[in-house]
Amino acid sequence: MDSTPTWDLPASFTIDVTVGDEHIDMMRHTNNVVYLTWLEDVAWAHSVQLGLGPADYEAHAHGLVVHEHRLRYEAATRFGEQLRLGTWITHVDRLTLHRRFQFVRVSDGKTVFRAETHYVCVDIAEGRVRRMPGTFLDAYTPALTSVPADAQF
């Protein structure tokens, strides 16, 4: 079986994780809440790679918070499996940023999870929606990936 993943979109940013004992629930597969943690992990890793980490958010007194998640679990993952977590920025404007995610099992290239997350920019101290600092737009806009009309979710 071909283990090369087929990515939904080109040029994903990826990190690898291995399903550990701490990720497994009573159903003997990765607990659904773990996928949310991995969404955050790969999104932060991508943001840091683009030049915006948590310290930068603090310095600008602004940050991106989740407004909406759309999640689709395609296949169970189990202890010891290695996963490649991919993400793309698909929209950015003065108030919002949208990401897509795709997680694949390395051993067979099978997509096990897909998600879309919509973020809004907030003032960290007040928690109110605010315009993104120019630094955010400068970092995130060049990483935009266009989504073809027929792209899967």
Short mmCIF file of C-alpha atoms in Angstrom, two decimals:
data_model
loop_
_atom_site.label_atom_id
_atom_site.label_comp_id
_atom_site.label_asym_id
_atom_site.label_seq_id
_atom_site.Cartn_x
_atom_site.Cartn_y
_atom_site.Cartn_z
CA MET A 1 0.00 0.00 0.00
CA ASP A 2 1.29 3.48 -0.88
CA SER A 3 2.12 5.40 2.28
CA THR A 4 2.58 8.77 0.56
CA PRO A 5 -0.14 11.09 1.87
CA THR A 6 -2.42 12.83 -0.57
CA TRP A 7 -2.82 16.32 0.80
CA ASP A 8 -6.07 18.20 0.22
CA LEU A 9 -4.14 21.38 -0.60
CA PRO A 10 -0.57 22.03 -1.74
CA ALA A 11 2.39 22.95 0.46
CA SER A 12 1.08 22.12 3.89
CA PHE A 13 3.04 23.00 7.01
CA THR A 14 3.50 19.74 8.96
CA ILE A 15 4.63 18.33 12.25
CA ASP A 16 4.73 14.68 13.32
CA VAL A 17 3.28 13.16 16.47
CA THR A 18 3.16 9.64 17.82
CA VAL A 19 0.01 8.38 19.51
CA GLY A 20 1.00 7.67 23.10
CA ASP A 21 -0.67 5.83 25.94
CA GLU A 22 -1.84 9.18 27.36
CA HIS A 23 -3.88 9.79 24.16
CA ILE A 24 -5.86 6.53 24.31
CA ASP A 25 -9.36 6.32 25.82
CA MET A 26 -11.56 3.45 26.93
CA MET A 27 -12.44 2.72 23.30
CA ARG A 28 -8.73 1.93 22.73
CA HIS A 29 -8.25 4.71 20.22
CA THR A 30 -7.14 8.33 20.34
CA ASN A 31 -9.63 10.37 22.34
CA ASN A 32 -11.39 13.04 20.30
CA VAL A 33 -10.23 15.82 22.65
CA VAL A 34 -6.61 14.99 21.80
CA TYR A 35 -7.21 16.06 18.21
CA LEU A 36 -8.08 19.57 19.46
CA THR A 37 -4.76 19.72 21.30
CA TRP A 38 -2.98 18.64 18.12
CA LEU A 39 -4.84 21.34 16.13
CA GLU A 40 -3.46 23.90 18.53
CA ASP A 41 0.04 22.38 18.44
CA VAL A 42 0.37 22.44 14.65
CA ALA A 43 -1.24 25.90 14.38
CA TRP A 44 1.20 27.35 16.93
CA ALA A 45 4.18 25.62 15.30
CA HIS A 46 3.15 27.13 11.96
CA SER A 47 2.62 30.56 13.49
CA VAL A 48 6.04 30.43 15.15
CA GLN A 49 7.61 29.40 11.84
CA LEU A 50 5.95 32.48 10.30
CA GLY A 51 7.45 34.67 13.04
CA LEU A 52 4.57 35.02 15.52
CA GLY A 53 4.79 33.06 18.76
CA PRO A 54 3.03 33.51 22.09
CA ALA A 55 5.54 36.17 23.22
CA ASP A 56 4.75 38.18 20.08
CA TYR A 57 1.04 37.99 20.83
CA GLU A 58 1.76 39.28 24.35
CA ALA A 59 3.98 42.07 23.04
CA HIS A 60 1.23 43.22 20.67
CA ALA A 61 -1.48 42.71 23.34
CA HIS A 62 -3.54 40.92 20.67
CA GLY A 63 -4.13 37.30 19.82
CA LEU A 64 -6.23 34.94 17.76
CA VAL A 65 -8.90 32.89 19.51
CA VAL A 66 -11.15 30.17 18.14
CA HIS A 67 -14.55 31.33 17.01
CA GLU A 68 -15.63 28.09 15.32
CA HIS A 69 -14.32 24.56 14.70
CA ARG A 70 -15.59 22.12 12.08
CA LEU A 71 -14.22 18.64 12.77
CA ARG A 72 -14.44 15.39 10.85
CA TYR A 73 -12.99 12.18 12.19
CA GLU A 74 -12.19 9.92 9.23
CA ALA A 75 -10.57 6.91 10.93
CA ALA A 76 -9.49 5.82 14.39
CA THR A 77 -5.86 6.07 15.41
CA ARG A 78 -4.22 3.79 17.93
CA PHE A 79 -1.28 3.55 20.29
CA GLY A 80 2.10 3.76 18.60
CA GLU A 81 0.90 5.13 15.26
CA GLN A 82 2.79 8.06 13.81
CA LEU A 83 0.69 10.89 12.40
CA ARG A 84 1.63 13.82 10.20
CA LEU A 85 -0.41 16.91 11.07
CA GLY A 86 -0.83 19.41 8.23
CA THR A 87 -2.25 22.93 8.24
CA TRP A 88 -2.87 25.78 5.83
CA ILE A 89 -4.02 29.37 6.25
CA THR A 90 -6.93 29.77 3.84
CA HIS A 91 -8.22 33.26 4.70
CA VAL A 92 -6.96 36.31 6.53
CA ASP A 93 -8.40 39.78 6.89
CA ARG A 94 -8.28 42.57 9.50
CA LEU A 95 -10.41 40.60 12.00
CA THR A 96 -10.23 36.91 11.14
CA LEU A 97 -7.98 34.05 10.11
CA HIS A 98 -9.14 30.66 8.83
CA ARG A 99 -7.12 27.45 8.85
CA ARG A 100 -7.63 24.02 7.41
CA PHE A 101 -6.11 20.92 8.93
CA GLN A 102 -5.53 17.39 7.69
CA PHE A 103 -3.97 14.61 9.74
CA VAL A 104 -2.63 11.51 8.01
CA ARG A 105 -1.34 8.21 9.33
CA VAL A 106 2.27 7.88 8.17
CA SER A 107 2.24 4.08 7.78
CA ASP A 108 -0.42 4.03 5.05
CA GLY A 109 -0.94 7.70 4.08
CA LYS A 110 -4.60 7.52 5.10
CA THR A 111 -6.33 10.74 6.14
CA VAL A 112 -7.66 10.20 9.66
CA PHE A 113 -8.96 13.68 10.48
CA ARG A 114 -9.91 16.97 8.82
CA ALA A 115 -10.86 20.29 10.37
CA GLU A 116 -11.51 23.93 9.65
CA THR A 117 -11.02 26.54 12.33
CA HIS A 118 -12.06 30.18 12.20
CA TYR A 119 -10.24 32.54 14.53
CA VAL A 120 -10.97 36.13 15.50
CA CYS A 121 -8.45 38.68 16.69
CA VAL A 122 -8.99 39.95 20.23
CA ASP A 123 -7.44 42.41 22.59
CA ILE A 124 -5.89 40.06 25.17
CA ALA A 125 -6.62 42.28 28.20
CA GLU A 126 -10.26 42.93 27.36
CA GLY A 127 -11.14 39.86 25.31
CA ARG A 128 -12.91 42.04 22.75
CA VAL A 129 -12.70 41.58 19.00
CA ARG A 130 -10.19 44.01 17.53
CA ARG A 131 -8.38 44.59 14.25
CA MET A 132 -5.26 42.54 13.72
CA PRO A 133 -1.99 44.38 14.18
CA GLY A 134 -0.18 44.99 10.91
CA THR A 135 2.58 42.65 12.07
CA PHE A 136 0.06 39.79 12.14
CA LEU A 137 -1.16 40.56 8.64
CA ASP A 138 2.43 40.86 7.40
CA ALA A 139 3.25 37.40 8.80
CA TYR A 140 0.07 35.51 7.90
CA THR A 141 -0.88 36.94 4.49
CA PRO A 142 2.13 35.53 2.57
CA ALA A 143 1.22 32.05 3.87
CA LEU A 144 -2.27 32.11 2.33
CA THR A 145 -3.25 29.02 0.36
CA SER A 146 -6.16 29.26 -2.05
CA VAL A 147 -8.85 26.61 -1.74
CA PRO A 148 -10.21 25.20 -5.01
CA ALA A 149 -14.00 25.05 -5.22
CA ASP A 150 -13.87 21.24 -5.33
CA ALA A 151 -11.50 20.84 -2.34
CA GLN A 152 -12.64 18.31 0.24
CA PHE A 153 -13.59 19.04 3.75
#
